Amino acid sequence: DAGVIQSPRHEVTEMGQEVTLRCKPISGHNSLFWYRQTMMRGLELLIYFNNNVPIDDSGMPEDRFSAKMPNASFSTLKIQPSEPRDSAVYFCASSKNTGLPKETQYFGPGTRLLVL
Amino acid sequence: AQKVTQAQTEISVVEKEDVTLDCVYETRDTTYYLFWYKQPPSGELVFLIRRNSFDEQNEISGRYSWNFQKSTSSFNFTITASQVVDSAVYFCALSEAKNSGYALNFGKGTSLLVTP
């Protein structure tokens, strides 16, 4: 079975440009998570969805970040305008049901973003 | 607030040595779940194990074993007869209630280097 799919795997852009990261969760999983990983802050939860509905976006850094999940098989994380401090690895993860603490999250390969 | 502490930032061992990675957590929940993930140099996050708070039996999977001790709020991970392929960053995580669902609260990770 296919795991979580993320694209692009690498993105280099210039400050001020719009960046869109994409994620396809594992089929049958109802919950989707976006994380950011940096050396300074480690792995941080940005936002998560359950049944395509955003449940908690308290980790989204600021208004420049937005996330959508138009259907059960696709989500985007957009940064507009991007800034050098947004450079990080962005992970998408999915699980069967975020309503239960026991559900294991499975991670995609990540998108390595560099903003110049 | 819940918290996960991995006090060992980096560990270096020689192949075939045993190594234990420490994880200490804080939570007010009576029922909770703990996880370990591996992040090899290629960057992906790989799920290793999930443990619930009401099962204190140690778990063994090949060269990997986990020691969960509720009394000391610890969930330590031991690799027996380490191999070069075990070199990775290992993350401990606690399932944390976030709004109406659950998300993972990660420790900062322990970087393990196994040399020949």
mmCIF file with all atom_site columns, C-alpha atoms in Angstrom:
data_model
loop_
_atom_site.group_PDB
_atom_site.id
_atom_site.type_symbol
_atom_site.label_atom_id
_atom_site.label_alt_id
_atom_site.label_comp_id
_atom_site.label_asym_id
_atom_site.label_entity_id
_atom_site.label_seq_id
_atom_site.pdbx_PDB_ins_code
_atom_site.Cartn_x
_atom_site.Cartn_y
_atom_site.Cartn_z
_atom_site.occupancy
_atom_site.B_iso_or_equiv
_atom_site.pdbx_formal_charge
_atom_site.auth_seq_id
_atom_site.auth_comp_id
_atom_site.auth_asym_id
_atom_site.auth_atom_id
_atom_site.pdbx_PDB_model_num
ATOM 1   C CA . ASP A 1 1   ? 0.000   0.000  0.000  1.00 0.00 ? 1   ASP A CA 1
ATOM 2   C CA . ALA A 1 2   ? 1.141   3.522  -0.740 1.00 0.00 ? 2   ALA A CA 1
ATOM 3   C CA . GLY A 1 3   ? 2.174   5.575  2.240  1.00 0.00 ? 3   GLY A CA 1
ATOM 4   C CA . VAL A 1 4   ? 1.679   9.287  2.702  1.00 0.00 ? 4   VAL A CA 1
ATOM 5   C CA . ILE A 1 5   ? 2.758   11.121 -0.434 1.00 0.00 ? 5   ILE A CA 1
ATOM 6   C CA . GLN A 1 6   ? 4.191   14.630 -0.357 1.00 0.00 ? 6   GLN A CA 1
ATOM 7   C CA . SER A 1 7   ? 5.241   16.927 -3.147 1.00 0.00 ? 7   SER A CA 1
ATOM 8   C CA . PRO A 1 8   ? 7.523   18.518 -3.950 1.00 0.00 ? 8   PRO A CA 1
ATOM 9   C CA . ARG A 1 9   ? 10.321  16.799 -2.070 1.00 0.00 ? 9   ARG A CA 1
ATOM 10  C CA . HIS A 1 10  ? 12.522  19.849 -2.332 1.00 0.00 ? 10  HIS A CA 1
ATOM 11  C CA . GLU A 1 11  ? 11.613  23.470 -2.928 1.00 0.00 ? 11  GLU A CA 1
ATOM 12  C CA . VAL A 1 12  ? 13.902  26.446 -3.264 1.00 0.00 ? 12  VAL A CA 1
ATOM 13  C CA . THR A 1 13  ? 12.263  29.829 -3.594 1.00 0.00 ? 13  THR A CA 1
ATOM 14  C CA . GLU A 1 14  ? 12.963  33.455 -3.057 1.00 0.00 ? 14  GLU A CA 1
ATOM 15  C CA . MET A 1 15  ? 11.633  35.560 -0.254 1.00 0.00 ? 15  MET A CA 1
ATOM 16  C CA . GLY A 1 16  ? 8.200   36.942 -1.012 1.00 0.00 ? 16  GLY A CA 1
ATOM 17  C CA . GLN A 1 17  ? 7.162   34.109 -3.307 1.00 0.00 ? 17  GLN A CA 1
ATOM 18  C CA . GLU A 1 18  ? 4.170   31.888 -2.687 1.00 0.00 ? 18  GLU A CA 1
ATOM 19  C CA . VAL A 1 19  ? 4.916   28.291 -1.773 1.00 0.00 ? 19  VAL A CA 1
ATOM 20  C CA . THR A 1 20  ? 2.416   25.429 -1.910 1.00 0.00 ? 20  THR A CA 1
ATOM 21  C CA . LEU A 1 21  ? 3.127   22.073 -0.359 1.00 0.00 ? 21  LEU A CA 1
ATOM 22  C CA . ARG A 1 22  ? 0.934   19.087 -1.164 1.00 0.00 ? 22  ARG A CA 1
ATOM 23  C CA . CYS A 1 23  ? -0.019  15.938 0.659  1.00 0.00 ? 23  CYS A CA 1
ATOM 24  C CA . LYS A 1 24  ? -1.967  12.793 -0.132 1.00 0.00 ? 24  LYS A CA 1
ATOM 25  C CA . PRO A 1 25  ? -2.805  10.795 3.009  1.00 0.00 ? 25  PRO A CA 1
ATOM 26  C CA . ILE A 1 26  ? -3.031  7.038  3.251  1.00 0.00 ? 26  ILE A CA 1
ATOM 27  C CA . SER A 1 27  ? -6.287  5.813  1.787  1.00 0.00 ? 27  SER A CA 1
ATOM 28  C CA . GLY A 1 28  ? -8.862  5.218  4.512  1.00 0.00 ? 28  GLY A CA 1
ATOM 29  C CA . HIS A 1 29  ? -7.238  7.544  7.001  1.00 0.00 ? 29  HIS A CA 1
ATOM 30  C CA . ASN A 1 30  ? -9.550  10.249 8.296  1.00 0.00 ? 30  ASN A CA 1
ATOM 31  C CA . SER A 1 31  ? -7.017  12.487 9.997  1.00 0.00 ? 31  SER A CA 1
ATOM 32  C CA . LEU A 1 32  ? -4.234  14.558 8.503  1.00 0.00 ? 32  LEU A CA 1
ATOM 33  C CA . PHE A 1 33  ? -1.488  16.493 10.232 1.00 0.00 ? 33  PHE A CA 1
ATOM 34  C CA . TRP A 1 34  ? 1.048   19.085 9.102  1.00 0.00 ? 34  TRP A CA 1
ATOM 35  C CA . TYR A 1 35  ? 4.300   19.384 11.080 1.00 0.00 ? 35  TYR A CA 1
ATOM 36  C CA . ARG A 1 36  ? 7.360   21.559 10.680 1.00 0.00 ? 36  ARG A CA 1
ATOM 37  C CA . GLN A 1 37  ? 10.848  20.455 11.688 1.00 0.00 ? 37  GLN A CA 1
ATOM 38  C CA . THR A 1 38  ? 13.697  22.857 12.392 1.00 0.00 ? 38  THR A CA 1
ATOM 39  C CA . MET A 1 39  ? 16.923  22.488 14.323 1.00 0.00 ? 39  MET A CA 1
ATOM 40  C CA . MET A 1 40  ? 15.894  25.132 16.815 1.00 0.00 ? 40  MET A CA 1
ATOM 41  C CA . ARG A 1 41  ? 12.317  24.080 17.528 1.00 0.00 ? 41  ARG A CA 1
ATOM 42  C CA . GLY A 1 42  ? 12.271  20.398 16.637 1.00 0.00 ? 42  GLY A CA 1
ATOM 43  C CA . LEU A 1 43  ? 9.013   18.886 15.375 1.00 0.00 ? 43  LEU A CA 1
ATOM 44  C CA . GLU A 1 44  ? 6.051   21.211 15.757 1.00 0.00 ? 44  GLU A CA 1
ATOM 45  C CA . LEU A 1 45  ? 2.426   20.546 14.921 1.00 0.00 ? 45  LEU A CA 1
ATOM 46  C CA . LEU A 1 46  ? 1.053   23.255 12.662 1.00 0.00 ? 46  LEU A CA 1
ATOM 47  C CA . ILE A 1 47  ? -2.497  22.113 12.011 1.00 0.00 ? 47  ILE A CA 1
ATOM 48  C CA . TYR A 1 48  ? -4.561  18.974 11.817 1.00 0.00 ? 48  TYR A CA 1
ATOM 49  C CA . PHE A 1 49  ? -7.772  17.932 10.107 1.00 0.00 ? 49  PHE A CA 1
ATOM 50  C CA . ASN A 1 50  ? -10.365 15.309 10.885 1.00 0.00 ? 50  ASN A CA 1
ATOM 51  C CA . ASN A 1 51  ? -12.711 14.274 8.095  1.00 0.00 ? 51  ASN A CA 1
ATOM 52  C CA . ASN A 1 52  ? -11.420 17.210 6.029  1.00 0.00 ? 52  ASN A CA 1
ATOM 53  C CA . VAL A 1 53  ? -12.308 19.744 8.738  1.00 0.00 ? 53  VAL A CA 1
ATOM 54  C CA . PRO A 1 54  ? -9.563  21.759 10.472 1.00 0.00 ? 54  PRO A CA 1
ATOM 55  C CA . ILE A 1 55  ? -9.650  20.867 14.164 1.00 0.00 ? 55  ILE A CA 1
ATOM 56  C CA . ASP A 1 56  ? -6.701  22.732 15.629 1.00 0.00 ? 56  ASP A CA 1
ATOM 57  C CA . ASP A 1 57  ? -4.610  25.362 13.891 1.00 0.00 ? 57  ASP A CA 1
ATOM 58  C CA . SER A 1 58  ? -3.040  26.868 16.988 1.00 0.00 ? 58  SER A CA 1
ATOM 59  C CA . GLY A 1 59  ? 0.401   25.896 15.747 1.00 0.00 ? 59  GLY A CA 1
ATOM 60  C CA . MET A 1 60  ? 0.178   27.862 12.517 1.00 0.00 ? 60  MET A CA 1
ATOM 61  C CA . PRO A 1 61  ? 2.847   30.555 12.947 1.00 0.00 ? 61  PRO A CA 1
ATOM 62  C CA . GLU A 1 62  ? 1.030   33.492 11.417 1.00 0.00 ? 62  GLU A CA 1
ATOM 63  C CA . ASP A 1 63  ? -1.398  34.616 8.778  1.00 0.00 ? 63  ASP A CA 1
ATOM 64  C CA . ARG A 1 64  ? 1.087   33.923 6.030  1.00 0.00 ? 64  ARG A CA 1
ATOM 65  C CA . PHE A 1 65  ? 0.386   30.219 6.549  1.00 0.00 ? 65  PHE A CA 1
ATOM 66  C CA . SER A 1 66  ? -2.818  28.568 5.437  1.00 0.00 ? 66  SER A CA 1
ATOM 67  C CA . ALA A 1 67  ? -3.916  24.972 4.982  1.00 0.00 ? 67  ALA A CA 1
ATOM 68  C CA . LYS A 1 68  ? -6.809  23.346 3.207  1.00 0.00 ? 68  LYS A CA 1
ATOM 69  C CA . MET A 1 69  ? -8.192  19.887 2.770  1.00 0.00 ? 69  MET A CA 1
ATOM 70  C CA . PRO A 1 70  ? -10.746 20.003 -0.065 1.00 0.00 ? 70  PRO A CA 1
ATOM 71  C CA . ASN A 1 71  ? -11.284 16.240 -0.010 1.00 0.00 ? 71  ASN A CA 1
ATOM 72  C CA . ALA A 1 72  ? -10.224 13.104 1.831  1.00 0.00 ? 72  ALA A CA 1
ATOM 73  C CA . SER A 1 73  ? -7.254  12.465 -0.415 1.00 0.00 ? 73  SER A CA 1
ATOM 74  C CA . PHE A 1 74  ? -5.597  15.851 -0.711 1.00 0.00 ? 74  PHE A CA 1
ATOM 75  C CA . SER A 1 75  ? -4.313  18.686 1.445  1.00 0.00 ? 75  SER A CA 1
ATOM 76  C CA . THR A 1 76  ? -2.218  21.776 0.820  1.00 0.00 ? 76  THR A CA 1
ATOM 77  C CA . LEU A 1 77  ? -0.117  23.980 3.030  1.00 0.00 ? 77  LEU A CA 1
ATOM 78  C CA . LYS A 1 78  ? 0.490   27.403 1.582  1.00 0.00 ? 78  LYS A CA 1
ATOM 79  C CA . ILE A 1 79  ? 2.936   30.086 2.632  1.00 0.00 ? 79  ILE A CA 1
ATOM 80  C CA . GLN A 1 80  ? 2.362   33.534 1.158  1.00 0.00 ? 80  GLN A CA 1
ATOM 81  C CA . PRO A 1 81  ? 4.612   35.476 1.194  1.00 0.00 ? 81  PRO A CA 1
ATOM 82  C CA . SER A 1 82  ? 7.467   33.212 2.164  1.00 0.00 ? 82  SER A CA 1
ATOM 83  C CA . GLU A 1 83  ? 10.339  34.379 4.355  1.00 0.00 ? 83  GLU A CA 1
ATOM 84  C CA . PRO A 1 84  ? 13.802  32.904 5.016  1.00 0.00 ? 84  PRO A CA 1
ATOM 85  C CA . ARG A 1 85  ? 12.745  31.864 8.534  1.00 0.00 ? 85  ARG A CA 1
ATOM 86  C CA . ASP A 1 86  ? 10.184  29.532 6.968  1.00 0.00 ? 86  ASP A CA 1
ATOM 87  C CA . SER A 1 87  ? 13.024  27.324 5.760  1.00 0.00 ? 87  SER A CA 1
ATOM 88  C CA . ALA A 1 88  ? 12.415  23.913 7.309  1.00 0.00 ? 88  ALA A CA 1
ATOM 89  C CA . VAL A 1 89  ? 11.282  20.401 6.552  1.00 0.00 ? 89  VAL A CA 1
ATOM 90  C CA . TYR A 1 90  ? 7.499   20.154 6.398  1.00 0.00 ? 90  TYR A CA 1
ATOM 91  C CA . PHE A 1 91  ? 5.963   16.791 7.143  1.00 0.00 ? 91  PHE A CA 1
ATOM 92  C CA . CYS A 1 92  ? 2.496   15.569 6.463  1.00 0.00 ? 92  CYS A CA 1
ATOM 93  C CA . ALA A 1 93  ? 1.141   12.633 8.484  1.00 0.00 ? 93  ALA A CA 1
ATOM 94  C CA . SER A 1 94  ? -2.119  10.722 8.533  1.00 0.00 ? 94  SER A CA 1
ATOM 95  C CA . SER A 1 95  ? -3.916  8.431  10.944 1.00 0.00 ? 95  SER A CA 1
ATOM 96  C CA . LYS A 1 96  ? -7.176  6.543  11.036 1.00 0.00 ? 96  LYS A CA 1
ATOM 97  C CA . ASN A 1 97  ? -8.925  8.773  13.532 1.00 0.00 ? 97  ASN A CA 1
ATOM 98  C CA . THR A 1 98  ? -7.623  11.669 15.541 1.00 0.00 ? 98  THR A CA 1
ATOM 99  C CA . GLY A 1 99  ? -10.476 11.299 18.000 1.00 0.00 ? 99  GLY A CA 1
ATOM 100 C CA . LEU A 1 100 ? -8.582  8.506  19.728 1.00 0.00 ? 100 LEU A CA 1
ATOM 101 C CA . PRO A 1 101 ? -5.238  8.932  21.507 1.00 0.00 ? 101 PRO A CA 1
ATOM 102 C CA . LYS A 1 102 ? -4.051  5.521  20.412 1.00 0.00 ? 102 LYS A CA 1
ATOM 103 C CA . GLU A 1 103 ? -3.995  6.164  16.696 1.00 0.00 ? 103 GLU A CA 1
ATOM 104 C CA . THR A 1 104 ? -0.581  5.911  15.105 1.00 0.00 ? 104 THR A CA 1
ATOM 105 C CA . GLN A 1 105 ? 0.444   8.662  12.742 1.00 0.00 ? 105 GLN A CA 1
ATOM 106 C CA . TYR A 1 106 ? 2.270   7.687  9.577  1.00 0.00 ? 106 TYR A CA 1
ATOM 107 C CA . PHE A 1 107 ? 4.513   10.302 8.060  1.00 0.00 ? 107 PHE A CA 1
ATOM 108 C CA . GLY A 1 108 ? 5.308   11.278 4.518  1.00 0.00 ? 108 GLY A CA 1
ATOM 109 C CA . PRO A 1 109 ? 8.887   11.788 3.322  1.00 0.00 ? 109 PRO A CA 1
ATOM 110 C CA . GLY A 1 110 ? 8.732   15.527 3.962  1.00 0.00 ? 110 GLY A CA 1
ATOM 111 C CA . THR A 1 111 ? 9.269   18.603 1.839  1.00 0.00 ? 111 THR A CA 1
ATOM 112 C CA . ARG A 1 112 ? 12.563  20.369 2.381  1.00 0.00 ? 112 ARG A CA 1
ATOM 113 C CA . LEU A 1 113 ? 11.897  24.086 1.883  1.00 0.00 ? 113 LEU A CA 1
ATOM 114 C CA . LEU A 1 114 ? 14.610  26.681 1.467  1.00 0.00 ? 114 LEU A CA 1
ATOM 115 C CA . VAL A 1 115 ? 13.621  30.321 1.201  1.00 0.00 ? 115 VAL A CA 1
ATOM 116 C CA . LEU A 1 116 ? 16.447  32.564 0.023  1.00 0.00 ? 116 LEU A CA 1
ATOM 117 C CA . ALA B 2 1   ? 0.931   21.127 29.680 1.00 0.00 ? 1   ALA B CA 1
ATOM 118 C CA . GLN B 2 2   ? 2.267   17.842 28.561 1.00 0.00 ? 2   GLN B CA 1
ATOM 119 C CA . LYS B 2 3   ? 5.945   17.490 27.941 1.00 0.00 ? 3   LYS B CA 1
ATOM 120 C CA . VAL B 2 4   ? 8.415   14.954 26.559 1.00 0.00 ? 4   VAL B CA 1
ATOM 121 C CA . THR B 2 5   ? 12.088  15.142 27.507 1.00 0.00 ? 5   THR B CA 1
ATOM 122 C CA . GLN B 2 6   ? 14.897  13.358 25.753 1.00 0.00 ? 6   GLN B CA 1
ATOM 123 C CA . ALA B 2 7   ? 17.883  14.512 27.759 1.00 0.00 ? 7   ALA B CA 1
ATOM 124 C CA . GLN B 2 8   ? 20.478  12.820 25.558 1.00 0.00 ? 8   GLN B CA 1
ATOM 125 C CA . THR B 2 9   ? 21.097  15.024 22.561 1.00 0.00 ? 9   THR B CA 1
ATOM 126 C CA . GLU B 2 10  ? 23.736  12.835 20.943 1.00 0.00 ? 10  GLU B CA 1
ATOM 127 C CA . ILE B 2 11  ? 25.068  9.371  21.637 1.00 0.00 ? 11  ILE B CA 1
ATOM 128 C CA . SER B 2 12  ? 27.976  7.690  19.913 1.00 0.00 ? 12  SER B CA 1
ATOM 129 C CA . VAL B 2 13  ? 28.664  3.964  20.269 1.00 0.00 ? 13  VAL B CA 1
ATOM 130 C CA . VAL B 2 14  ? 30.762  1.364  18.547 1.00 0.00 ? 14  VAL B CA 1
ATOM 131 C CA . GLU B 2 15  ? 29.019  -1.358 16.628 1.00 0.00 ? 15  GLU B CA 1
ATOM 132 C CA . LYS B 2 16  ? 27.770  -4.283 18.739 1.00 0.00 ? 16  LYS B CA 1
ATOM 133 C CA . GLU B 2 17  ? 27.453  -2.181 21.874 1.00 0.00 ? 17  GLU B CA 1
ATOM 134 C CA . ASP B 2 18  ? 24.090  -1.934 23.589 1.00 0.00 ? 18  ASP B CA 1
ATOM 135 C CA . VAL B 2 19  ? 22.617  1.535  23.875 1.00 0.00 ? 19  VAL B CA 1
ATOM 136 C CA . THR B 2 20  ? 19.638  2.955  25.758 1.00 0.00 ? 20  THR B CA 1
ATOM 137 C CA . LEU B 2 21  ? 17.799  6.091  24.732 1.00 0.00 ? 21  LEU B CA 1
ATOM 138 C CA . ASP B 2 22  ? 15.941  7.809  27.539 1.00 0.00 ? 22  ASP B CA 1
ATOM 139 C CA . CYS B 2 23  ? 12.492  9.367  27.398 1.00 0.00 ? 23  CYS B CA 1
ATOM 140 C CA . VAL B 2 24  ? 10.726  11.038 30.303 1.00 0.00 ? 24  VAL B CA 1
ATOM 141 C CA . TYR B 2 25  ? 7.261   12.474 29.977 1.00 0.00 ? 25  TYR B CA 1
ATOM 142 C CA . GLU B 2 26  ? 4.797   14.592 31.927 1.00 0.00 ? 26  GLU B CA 1
ATOM 143 C CA . THR B 2 27  ? 1.049   14.271 31.660 1.00 0.00 ? 27  THR B CA 1
ATOM 144 C CA . ARG B 2 28  ? -2.050  14.672 33.794 1.00 0.00 ? 28  ARG B CA 1
ATOM 145 C CA . ASP B 2 29  ? -4.005  12.160 31.762 1.00 0.00 ? 29  ASP B CA 1
ATOM 146 C CA . THR B 2 30  ? -4.682  8.774  33.322 1.00 0.00 ? 30  THR B CA 1
ATOM 147 C CA . THR B 2 31  ? -4.840  7.112  29.923 1.00 0.00 ? 31  THR B CA 1
ATOM 148 C CA . TYR B 2 32  ? -2.272  8.064  27.357 1.00 0.00 ? 32  TYR B CA 1
ATOM 149 C CA . TYR B 2 33  ? -0.120  6.643  24.605 1.00 0.00 ? 33  TYR B CA 1
ATOM 150 C CA . LEU B 2 34  ? 3.598   6.886  23.953 1.00 0.00 ? 34  LEU B CA 1
ATOM 151 C CA . PHE B 2 35  ? 5.394   6.402  20.664 1.00 0.00 ? 35  PHE B CA 1
ATOM 152 C CA . TRP B 2 36  ? 8.904   6.051  19.303 1.00 0.00 ? 36  TRP B CA 1
ATOM 153 C CA . TYR B 2 37  ? 9.872   7.124  15.798 1.00 0.00 ? 37  TYR B CA 1
ATOM 154 C CA . LYS B 2 38  ? 13.144  6.764  13.916 1.00 0.00 ? 38  LYS B CA 1
ATOM 155 C CA . GLN B 2 39  ? 14.476  9.372  11.503 1.00 0.00 ? 39  GLN B CA 1
ATOM 156 C CA . PRO B 2 40  ? 17.369  7.948  9.467  1.00 0.00 ? 40  PRO B CA 1
ATOM 157 C CA . PRO B 2 41  ? 19.738  10.201 7.513  1.00 0.00 ? 41  PRO B CA 1
ATOM 158 C CA . SER B 2 42  ? 17.373  10.005 4.528  1.00 0.00 ? 42  SER B CA 1
ATOM 159 C CA . GLY B 2 43  ? 14.945  12.137 6.545  1.00 0.00 ? 43  GLY B CA 1
ATOM 160 C CA . GLU B 2 44  ? 11.698  10.226 6.742  1.00 0.00 ? 44  GLU B CA 1
ATOM 161 C CA . LEU B 2 45  ? 10.009  9.498  10.066 1.00 0.00 ? 45  LEU B CA 1
ATOM 162 C CA . VAL B 2 46  ? 9.452   5.815  10.673 1.00 0.00 ? 46  VAL B CA 1
ATOM 163 C CA . PHE B 2 47  ? 7.040   4.535  13.311 1.00 0.00 ? 47  PHE B CA 1
ATOM 164 C CA . LEU B 2 48  ? 8.630   2.012  15.686 1.00 0.00 ? 48  LEU B CA 1
ATOM 165 C CA . ILE B 2 49  ? 6.259   1.349  18.557 1.00 0.00 ? 49  ILE B CA 1
ATOM 166 C CA . ARG B 2 50  ? 3.150   2.496  20.406 1.00 0.00 ? 50  ARG B CA 1
ATOM 167 C CA . ARG B 2 51  ? 2.564   1.802  24.109 1.00 0.00 ? 51  ARG B CA 1
ATOM 168 C CA . ASN B 2 52  ? -0.497  2.552  26.238 1.00 0.00 ? 52  ASN B CA 1
ATOM 169 C CA . SER B 2 53  ? -0.343  3.714  29.821 1.00 0.00 ? 53  SER B CA 1
ATOM 170 C CA . PHE B 2 54  ? -2.119  0.736  31.331 1.00 0.00 ? 54  PHE B CA 1
ATOM 171 C CA . ASP B 2 55  ? 0.172   -1.945 29.949 1.00 0.00 ? 55  ASP B CA 1
ATOM 172 C CA . GLU B 2 56  ? 3.534   -1.946 31.694 1.00 0.00 ? 56  GLU B CA 1
ATOM 173 C CA . GLN B 2 57  ? 4.870   -5.090 30.085 1.00 0.00 ? 57  GLN B CA 1
ATOM 174 C CA . ASN B 2 58  ? 8.173   -4.545 28.372 1.00 0.00 ? 58  ASN B CA 1
ATOM 175 C CA . GLU B 2 59  ? 8.180   -5.096 24.658 1.00 0.00 ? 59  GLU B CA 1
ATOM 176 C CA . ILE B 2 60  ? 10.863  -6.682 22.529 1.00 0.00 ? 60  ILE B CA 1
ATOM 177 C CA . SER B 2 61  ? 11.153  -6.672 18.771 1.00 0.00 ? 61  SER B CA 1
ATOM 178 C CA . GLY B 2 62  ? 14.346  -8.255 17.541 1.00 0.00 ? 62  GLY B CA 1
ATOM 179 C CA . ARG B 2 63  ? 17.242  -6.144 18.758 1.00 0.00 ? 63  ARG B CA 1
ATOM 180 C CA . TYR B 2 64  ? 14.871  -3.418 19.978 1.00 0.00 ? 64  TYR B CA 1
ATOM 181 C CA . SER B 2 65  ? 13.270  -3.359 23.404 1.00 0.00 ? 65  SER B CA 1
ATOM 182 C CA . TRP B 2 66  ? 11.245  -0.827 25.315 1.00 0.00 ? 66  TRP B CA 1
ATOM 183 C CA . ASN B 2 67  ? 10.979  -0.361 29.071 1.00 0.00 ? 67  ASN B CA 1
ATOM 184 C CA . PHE B 2 68  ? 7.870   1.511  30.190 1.00 0.00 ? 68  PHE B CA 1
ATOM 185 C CA . GLN B 2 69  ? 7.805   2.542  33.845 1.00 0.00 ? 69  GLN B CA 1
ATOM 186 C CA . LYS B 2 70  ? 4.767   4.506  34.906 1.00 0.00 ? 70  LYS B CA 1
ATOM 187 C CA . SER B 2 71  ? 6.186   5.156  38.378 1.00 0.00 ? 71  SER B CA 1
ATOM 188 C CA . THR B 2 72  ? 9.060   7.156  36.925 1.00 0.00 ? 72  THR B CA 1
ATOM 189 C CA . SER B 2 73  ? 7.185   8.426  33.843 1.00 0.00 ? 73  SER B CA 1
ATOM 190 C CA . SER B 2 74  ? 9.775   6.912  31.561 1.00 0.00 ? 74  SER B CA 1
ATOM 191 C CA . PHE B 2 75  ? 9.644   5.022  28.303 1.00 0.00 ? 75  PHE B CA 1
ATOM 192 C CA . ASN B 2 76  ? 13.203  4.053  27.446 1.00 0.00 ? 76  ASN B CA 1
ATOM 193 C CA . PHE B 2 77  ? 14.373  2.390  24.257 1.00 0.00 ? 77  PHE B CA 1
ATOM 194 C CA . THR B 2 78  ? 17.262  -0.067 24.117 1.00 0.00 ? 78  THR B CA 1
ATOM 195 C CA . ILE B 2 79  ? 19.058  -1.301 21.037 1.00 0.00 ? 79  ILE B CA 1
ATOM 196 C CA . THR B 2 80  ? 21.016  -4.482 21.637 1.00 0.00 ? 80  THR B CA 1
ATOM 197 C CA . ALA B 2 81  ? 24.125  -5.224 19.599 1.00 0.00 ? 81  ALA B CA 1
ATOM 198 C CA . SER B 2 82  ? 23.873  -1.954 17.712 1.00 0.00 ? 82  SER B CA 1
ATOM 199 C CA . GLN B 2 83  ? 24.605  -1.798 13.996 1.00 0.00 ? 83  GLN B CA 1
ATOM 200 C CA . VAL B 2 84  ? 25.692  1.011  11.705 1.00 0.00 ? 84  VAL B CA 1
ATOM 201 C CA . VAL B 2 85  ? 22.209  1.010  10.153 1.00 0.00 ? 85  VAL B CA 1
ATOM 202 C CA . ASP B 2 86  ? 20.799  2.025  13.547 1.00 0.00 ? 86  ASP B CA 1
ATOM 203 C CA . SER B 2 87  ? 22.411  5.451  13.125 1.00 0.00 ? 87  SER B CA 1
ATOM 204 C CA . ALA B 2 88  ? 19.501  7.888  13.146 1.00 0.00 ? 88  ALA B CA 1
ATOM 205 C CA . VAL B 2 89  ? 17.653  10.420 15.235 1.00 0.00 ? 89  VAL B CA 1
ATOM 206 C CA . TYR B 2 90  ? 15.124  8.790  17.517 1.00 0.00 ? 90  TYR B CA 1
ATOM 207 C CA . PHE B 2 91  ? 12.055  10.641 18.752 1.00 0.00 ? 91  PHE B CA 1
ATOM 208 C CA . CYS B 2 92  ? 9.819   9.843  21.665 1.00 0.00 ? 92  CYS B CA 1
ATOM 209 C CA . ALA B 2 93  ? 6.299   11.269 21.502 1.00 0.00 ? 93  ALA B CA 1
ATOM 210 C CA . LEU B 2 94  ? 3.219   11.506 23.703 1.00 0.00 ? 94  LEU B CA 1
ATOM 211 C CA . SER B 2 95  ? -0.322  11.563 22.405 1.00 0.00 ? 95  SER B CA 1
ATOM 212 C CA . GLU B 2 96  ? -1.740  14.851 23.590 1.00 0.00 ? 96  GLU B CA 1
ATOM 213 C CA . ALA B 2 97  ? -5.317  16.119 23.590 1.00 0.00 ? 97  ALA B CA 1
ATOM 214 C CA . LYS B 2 98  ? -5.585  19.058 21.193 1.00 0.00 ? 98  LYS B CA 1
ATOM 215 C CA . ASN B 2 99  ? -8.990  20.653 20.928 1.00 0.00 ? 99  ASN B CA 1
ATOM 216 C CA . SER B 2 100 ? -11.420 17.830 20.128 1.00 0.00 ? 100 SER B CA 1
ATOM 217 C CA . GLY B 2 101 ? -8.790  15.349 19.005 1.00 0.00 ? 101 GLY B CA 1
ATOM 218 C CA . TYR B 2 102 ? -5.283  14.132 19.678 1.00 0.00 ? 102 TYR B CA 1
ATOM 219 C CA . ALA B 2 103 ? -1.902  15.009 18.223 1.00 0.00 ? 103 ALA B CA 1
ATOM 220 C CA . LEU B 2 104 ? 1.682   14.031 18.970 1.00 0.00 ? 104 LEU B CA 1
ATOM 221 C CA . ASN B 2 105 ? 3.919   16.033 21.266 1.00 0.00 ? 105 ASN B CA 1
ATOM 222 C CA . PHE B 2 106 ? 7.488   15.155 20.318 1.00 0.00 ? 106 PHE B CA 1
ATOM 223 C CA . GLY B 2 107 ? 10.674  15.266 22.320 1.00 0.00 ? 107 GLY B CA 1
ATOM 224 C CA . LYS B 2 108 ? 13.702  16.990 20.797 1.00 0.00 ? 108 LYS B CA 1
ATOM 225 C CA . GLY B 2 109 ? 15.172  13.693 19.675 1.00 0.00 ? 109 GLY B CA 1
ATOM 226 C CA . THR B 2 110 ? 18.375  11.778 20.375 1.00 0.00 ? 110 THR B CA 1
ATOM 227 C CA . SER B 2 111 ? 20.915  11.480 17.587 1.00 0.00 ? 111 SER B CA 1
ATOM 228 C CA . LEU B 2 112 ? 22.544  8.058  17.644 1.00 0.00 ? 112 LEU B CA 1
ATOM 229 C CA . LEU B 2 113 ? 25.753  7.401  15.765 1.00 0.00 ? 113 LEU B CA 1
ATOM 230 C CA . VAL B 2 114 ? 26.972  3.831  15.504 1.00 0.00 ? 114 VAL B CA 1
ATOM 231 C CA . THR B 2 115 ? 30.496  3.508  14.171 1.00 0.00 ? 115 THR B CA 1
ATOM 232 C CA . PRO B 2 116 ? 32.116  0.354  12.811 1.00 0.00 ? 116 PRO B CA 1
#
